[in-house]
Coordinates of C-alpha atoms in Angstrom, one line a residue:
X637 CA 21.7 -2.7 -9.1
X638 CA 20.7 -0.7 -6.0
X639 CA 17.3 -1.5 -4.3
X640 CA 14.4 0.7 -5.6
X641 CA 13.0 2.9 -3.6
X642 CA 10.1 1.8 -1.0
X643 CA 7.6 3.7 -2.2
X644 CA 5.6 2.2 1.3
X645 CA 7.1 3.1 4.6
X646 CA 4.9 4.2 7.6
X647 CA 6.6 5.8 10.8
X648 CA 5.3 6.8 14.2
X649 CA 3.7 9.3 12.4
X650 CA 0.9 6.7 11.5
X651 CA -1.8 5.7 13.8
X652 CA -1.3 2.2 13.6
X653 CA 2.8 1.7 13.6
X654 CA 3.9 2.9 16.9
X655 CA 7.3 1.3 16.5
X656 CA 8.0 3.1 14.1
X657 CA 10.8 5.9 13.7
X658 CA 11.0 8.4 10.7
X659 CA 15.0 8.5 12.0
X660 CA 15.7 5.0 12.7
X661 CA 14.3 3.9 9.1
X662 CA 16.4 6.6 7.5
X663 CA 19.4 5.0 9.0
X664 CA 18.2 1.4 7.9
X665 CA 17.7 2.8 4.7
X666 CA 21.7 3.7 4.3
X667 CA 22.7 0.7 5.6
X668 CA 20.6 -1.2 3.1
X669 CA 22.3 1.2 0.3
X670 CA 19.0 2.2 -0.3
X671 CA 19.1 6.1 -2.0
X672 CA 15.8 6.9 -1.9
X673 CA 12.5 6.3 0.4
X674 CA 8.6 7.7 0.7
X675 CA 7.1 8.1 4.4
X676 CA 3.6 7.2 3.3
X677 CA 1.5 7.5 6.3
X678 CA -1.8 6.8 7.1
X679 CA -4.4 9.2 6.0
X680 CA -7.5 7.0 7.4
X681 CA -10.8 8.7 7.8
X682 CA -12.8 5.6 8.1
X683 CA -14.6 4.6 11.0
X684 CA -14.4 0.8 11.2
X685 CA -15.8 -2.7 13.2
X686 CA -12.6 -4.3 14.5
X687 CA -12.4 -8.2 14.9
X688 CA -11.2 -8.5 18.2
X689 CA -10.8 -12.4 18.9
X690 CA -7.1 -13.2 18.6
X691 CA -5.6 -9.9 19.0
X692 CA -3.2 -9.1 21.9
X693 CA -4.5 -6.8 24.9
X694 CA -2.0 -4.5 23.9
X695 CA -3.1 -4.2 20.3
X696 CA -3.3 -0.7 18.8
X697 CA -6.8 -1.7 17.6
X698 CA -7.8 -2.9 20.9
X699 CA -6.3 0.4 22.6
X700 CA -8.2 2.8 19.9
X701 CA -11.6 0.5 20.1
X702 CA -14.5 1.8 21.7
X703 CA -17.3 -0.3 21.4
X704 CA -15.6 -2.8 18.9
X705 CA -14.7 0.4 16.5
X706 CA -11.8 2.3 15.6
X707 CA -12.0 5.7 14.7
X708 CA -8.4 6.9 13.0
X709 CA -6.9 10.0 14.9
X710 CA -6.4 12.8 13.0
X711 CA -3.3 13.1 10.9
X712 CA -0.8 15.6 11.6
X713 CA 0.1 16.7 8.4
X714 CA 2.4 20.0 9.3
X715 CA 4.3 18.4 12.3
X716 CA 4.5 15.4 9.8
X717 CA 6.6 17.7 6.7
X718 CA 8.4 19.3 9.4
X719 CA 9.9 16.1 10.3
X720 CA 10.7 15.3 6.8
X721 CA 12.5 18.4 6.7
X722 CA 14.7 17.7 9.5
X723 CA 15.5 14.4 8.3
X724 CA 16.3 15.8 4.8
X725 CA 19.1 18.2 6.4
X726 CA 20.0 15.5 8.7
X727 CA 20.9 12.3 6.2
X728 CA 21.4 14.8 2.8
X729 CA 22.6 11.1 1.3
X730 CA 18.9 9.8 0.9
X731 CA 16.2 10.9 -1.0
X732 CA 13.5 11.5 1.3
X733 CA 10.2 11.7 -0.5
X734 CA 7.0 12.9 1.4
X735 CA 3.9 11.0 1.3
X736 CA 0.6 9.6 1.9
X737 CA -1.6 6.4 2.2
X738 CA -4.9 7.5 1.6
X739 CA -7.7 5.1 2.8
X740 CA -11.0 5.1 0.8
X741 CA -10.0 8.1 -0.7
X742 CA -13.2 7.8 -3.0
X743 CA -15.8 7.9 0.5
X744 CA -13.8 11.5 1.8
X745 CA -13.1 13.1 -0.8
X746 CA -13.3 16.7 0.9
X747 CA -11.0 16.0 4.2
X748 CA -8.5 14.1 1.9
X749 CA -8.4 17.6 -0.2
X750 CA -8.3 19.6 3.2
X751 CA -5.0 17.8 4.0
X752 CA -3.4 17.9 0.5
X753 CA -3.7 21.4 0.8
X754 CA -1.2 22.0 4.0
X755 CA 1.8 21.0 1.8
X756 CA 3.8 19.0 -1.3
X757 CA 3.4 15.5 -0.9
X758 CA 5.4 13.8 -3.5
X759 CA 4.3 9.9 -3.5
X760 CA 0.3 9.6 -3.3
X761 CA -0.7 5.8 -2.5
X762 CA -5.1 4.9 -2.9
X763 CA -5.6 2.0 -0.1
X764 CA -8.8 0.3 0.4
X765 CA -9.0 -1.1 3.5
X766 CA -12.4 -1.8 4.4
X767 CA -15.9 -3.2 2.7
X768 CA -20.0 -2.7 3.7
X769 CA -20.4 -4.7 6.8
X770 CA -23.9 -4.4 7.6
X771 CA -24.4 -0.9 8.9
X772 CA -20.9 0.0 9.2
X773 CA -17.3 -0.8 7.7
X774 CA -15.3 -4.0 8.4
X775 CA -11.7 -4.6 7.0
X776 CA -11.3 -8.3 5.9
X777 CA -10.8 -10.2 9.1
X778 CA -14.1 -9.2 10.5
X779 CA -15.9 -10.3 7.0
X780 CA -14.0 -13.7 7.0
X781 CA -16.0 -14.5 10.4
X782 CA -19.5 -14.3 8.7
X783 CA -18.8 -14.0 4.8
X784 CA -16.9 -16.8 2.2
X785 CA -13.8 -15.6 1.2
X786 CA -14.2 -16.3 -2.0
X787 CA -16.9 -13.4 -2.1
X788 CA -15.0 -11.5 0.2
X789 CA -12.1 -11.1 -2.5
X790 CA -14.6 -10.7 -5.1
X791 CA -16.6 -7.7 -3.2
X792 CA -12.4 -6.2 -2.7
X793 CA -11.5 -6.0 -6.3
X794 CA -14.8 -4.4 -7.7
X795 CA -14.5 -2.0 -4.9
X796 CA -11.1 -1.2 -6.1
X797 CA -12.3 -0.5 -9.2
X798 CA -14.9 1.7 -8.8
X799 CA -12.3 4.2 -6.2
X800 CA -9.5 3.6 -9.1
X801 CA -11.9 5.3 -11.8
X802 CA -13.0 8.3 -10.1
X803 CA -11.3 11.6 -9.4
X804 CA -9.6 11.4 -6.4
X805 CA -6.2 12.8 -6.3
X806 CA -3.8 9.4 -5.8
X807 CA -1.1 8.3 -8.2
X808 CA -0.3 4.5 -6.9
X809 CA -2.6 1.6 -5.9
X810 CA -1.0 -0.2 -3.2
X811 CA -1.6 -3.8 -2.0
X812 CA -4.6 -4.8 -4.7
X813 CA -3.9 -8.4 -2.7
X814 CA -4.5 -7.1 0.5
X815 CA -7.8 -9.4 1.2
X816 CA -4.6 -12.0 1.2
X817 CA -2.6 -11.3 4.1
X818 CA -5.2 -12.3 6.3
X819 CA -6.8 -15.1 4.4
X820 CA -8.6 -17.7 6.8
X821 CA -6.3 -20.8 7.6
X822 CA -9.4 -22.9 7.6
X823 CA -9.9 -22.5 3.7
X824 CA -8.5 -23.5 0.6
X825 CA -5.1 -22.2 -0.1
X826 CA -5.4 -18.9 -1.6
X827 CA -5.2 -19.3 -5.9
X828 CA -5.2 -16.0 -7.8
X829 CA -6.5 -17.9 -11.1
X830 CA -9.9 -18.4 -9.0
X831 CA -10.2 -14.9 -9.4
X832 CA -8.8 -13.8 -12.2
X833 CA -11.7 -12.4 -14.1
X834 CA -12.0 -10.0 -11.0
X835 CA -8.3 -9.3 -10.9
X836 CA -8.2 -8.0 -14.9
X837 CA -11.4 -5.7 -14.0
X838 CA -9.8 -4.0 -11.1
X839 CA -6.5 -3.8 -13.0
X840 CA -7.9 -2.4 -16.3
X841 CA -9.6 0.1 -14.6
X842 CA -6.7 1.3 -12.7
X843 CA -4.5 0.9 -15.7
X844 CA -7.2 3.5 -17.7
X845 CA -7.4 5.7 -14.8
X846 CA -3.4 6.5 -15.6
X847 CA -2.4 5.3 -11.9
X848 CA 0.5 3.0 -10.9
X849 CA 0.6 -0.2 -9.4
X850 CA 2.3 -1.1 -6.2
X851 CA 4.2 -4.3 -6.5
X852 CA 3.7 -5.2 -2.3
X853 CA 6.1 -7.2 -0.5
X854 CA 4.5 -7.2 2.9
X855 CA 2.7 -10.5 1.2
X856 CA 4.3 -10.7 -1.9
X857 CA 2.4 -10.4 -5.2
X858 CA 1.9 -13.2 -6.8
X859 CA 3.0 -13.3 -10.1
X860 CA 0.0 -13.7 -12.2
X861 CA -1.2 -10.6 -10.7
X862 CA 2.2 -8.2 -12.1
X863 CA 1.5 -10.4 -15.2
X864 CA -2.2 -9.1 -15.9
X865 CA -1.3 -6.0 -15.0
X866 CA 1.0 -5.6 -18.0
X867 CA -1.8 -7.6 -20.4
X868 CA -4.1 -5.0 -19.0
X869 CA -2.0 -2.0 -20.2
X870 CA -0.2 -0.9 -16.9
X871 CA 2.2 1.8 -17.3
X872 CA 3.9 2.0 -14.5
X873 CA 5.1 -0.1 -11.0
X874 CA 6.7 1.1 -7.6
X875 CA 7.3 -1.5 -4.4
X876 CA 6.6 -1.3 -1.2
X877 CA 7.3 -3.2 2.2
X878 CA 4.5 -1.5 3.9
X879 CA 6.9 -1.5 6.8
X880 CA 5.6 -0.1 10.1
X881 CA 8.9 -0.6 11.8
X882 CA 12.4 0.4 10.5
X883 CA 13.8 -3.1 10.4
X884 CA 10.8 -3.8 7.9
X885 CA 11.6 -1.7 4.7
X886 CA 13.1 -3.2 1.6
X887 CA 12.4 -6.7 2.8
X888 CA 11.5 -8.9 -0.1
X889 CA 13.1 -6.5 -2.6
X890 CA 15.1 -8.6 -4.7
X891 CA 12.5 -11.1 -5.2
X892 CA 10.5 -8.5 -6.6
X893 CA 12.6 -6.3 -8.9
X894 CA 13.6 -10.1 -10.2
X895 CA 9.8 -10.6 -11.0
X896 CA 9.1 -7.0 -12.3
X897 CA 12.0 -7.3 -14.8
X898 CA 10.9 -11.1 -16.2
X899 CA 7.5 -9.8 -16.5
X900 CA 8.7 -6.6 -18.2
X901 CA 9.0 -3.2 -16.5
X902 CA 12.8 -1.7 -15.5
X903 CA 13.9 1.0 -13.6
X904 CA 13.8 4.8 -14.8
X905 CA 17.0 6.7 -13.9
X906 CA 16.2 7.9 -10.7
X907 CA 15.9 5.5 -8.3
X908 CA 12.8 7.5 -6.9
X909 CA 11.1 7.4 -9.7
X910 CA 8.3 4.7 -11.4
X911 CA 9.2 1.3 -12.8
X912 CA 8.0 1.4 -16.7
X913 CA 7.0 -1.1 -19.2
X914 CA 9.3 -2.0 -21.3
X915 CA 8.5 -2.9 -25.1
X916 CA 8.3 -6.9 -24.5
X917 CA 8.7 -8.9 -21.5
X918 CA 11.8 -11.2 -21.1
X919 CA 10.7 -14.8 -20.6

């Protein structure tokens, strides 16, 4: 079966991946097999307190911070679908989709719209990123340093639910784990079943709201989590390596289309397209 597509791929384009190469992933991509892939970038308008200790001096965080916080550039959207273009004359053997990452899409409603308007964007991910910190905005390394993470998981997932059930224009929630990839060392291994309660709530909603889910590889999803999503009524999957460099995409594929079948979605007949439920799981 060929790999789906990664329905998560950032390029230079992105403020935050400047490895990255719109070209260089396209060729990874054919050598992979893949047929078809979605340039998600960032679409960040949150302004946001950085936890400095332990990154490197050369850090894109550390270059962008003034004052201990990063404010996103803007996003290019034109000279980002003109690249596409060029790259969809240039390897006609891939499906090159068009898309964004939106961060907090519920707290900028009105600039996301002002960018959705330039052009077609055909894959649509809803990140959340950051949480309340005091007066500002914090992504979860800066909460670990002064909040349990226990509560800092907690506070994530009933965030998620409330940006999953209003308007905004998004069709996939990516990384629901994403509190996880940076989950202190000095704590208790991480256990979805402490959480579960949480988990269903945020999944429910998004299920109701008619969105996807992203199955992410970057940390991959634990099963549990793909397995209350389908108690919870979820339609519909896609995967993504959240790669920010071309050697990233796809990793952890396998793995995860394995999963997705035992726990009861397959593939539609486009490789582009969704993941569905299928009438029962296979145990």
């Amino acid at each position: 079966m060929a790999l789906p597509a990664d329905s998560h791929v950032h390029t230079q384009r992105s403020w935050d991946a400047p490895d990255g190469s719109m070209h260089a992933t396209c060729e990874r991509a054919l050598e992979l097999g893949m047929q078809a892939i979605a340039f998600t970038e960032h679409l960040d308008h949150t302004a946001f307190t950085v936890a400095m200790e332990g990154l490197e001096p050369g850090h894109v965080l550390v270059q962008l911070a003034e004052e201990g916080v990063v404010t996103p550039p803007t996003f290019d959207a034109a000279g980002y679908l003109e690249e596409i273009e060029r790259c969809r004359h240039r390897y006609p053997g891939l499906r090159i989709l068009s898309g964004l990452e939106i961060g907090e899409p519920h707290r900028h409603a009105d600039a996301v719209a002002d960018v959705l308007a330039v052009g077609d964007f055909d894959r649509t991910l809803g990140s959340l990123h950051c949480l309340p910190d005091g007066d500002g905005l914090a992504e979860p390394p800066g909460l670990y340093r002064h909040r349990a993470p226990a509560d800092v998981v907690r506070a994530y997932l009933a965030e998620v639910a409330v940006m999953v059930s209003g308007p905004q224009r998004f069709e996939v929630l990516a990384h629901i784990d994403y509190p996880v990839r940076t989950w202190p060392s000095s704590a208790a291994p991480f256990d979805p079943l402490d959480f579960e309660e949480e988990f269903r709530h945020a999944l429910r909603a998004t299920a109701q709201a008619g969105r996807a889910l992203e199955v992410s590889t970057r940390v991959p999803l634990h099963p549990h989590v793909l397995q209350w999503w389908h108690d919870e009524g979820g339609h519909a999957i896609t995967f993504g390596s959240d790669a920010h460099d071309p050697d990233w995409i796809a990793r952890g594929f396998r793995d995860a289309t394995h999963l997705a079948e035992a726990t009861g979605f397959n593939p539609g007949r486009d490789p582009a397209h969704f993941w569905t439920r299928s009438s029962r799981a296979r145990r």
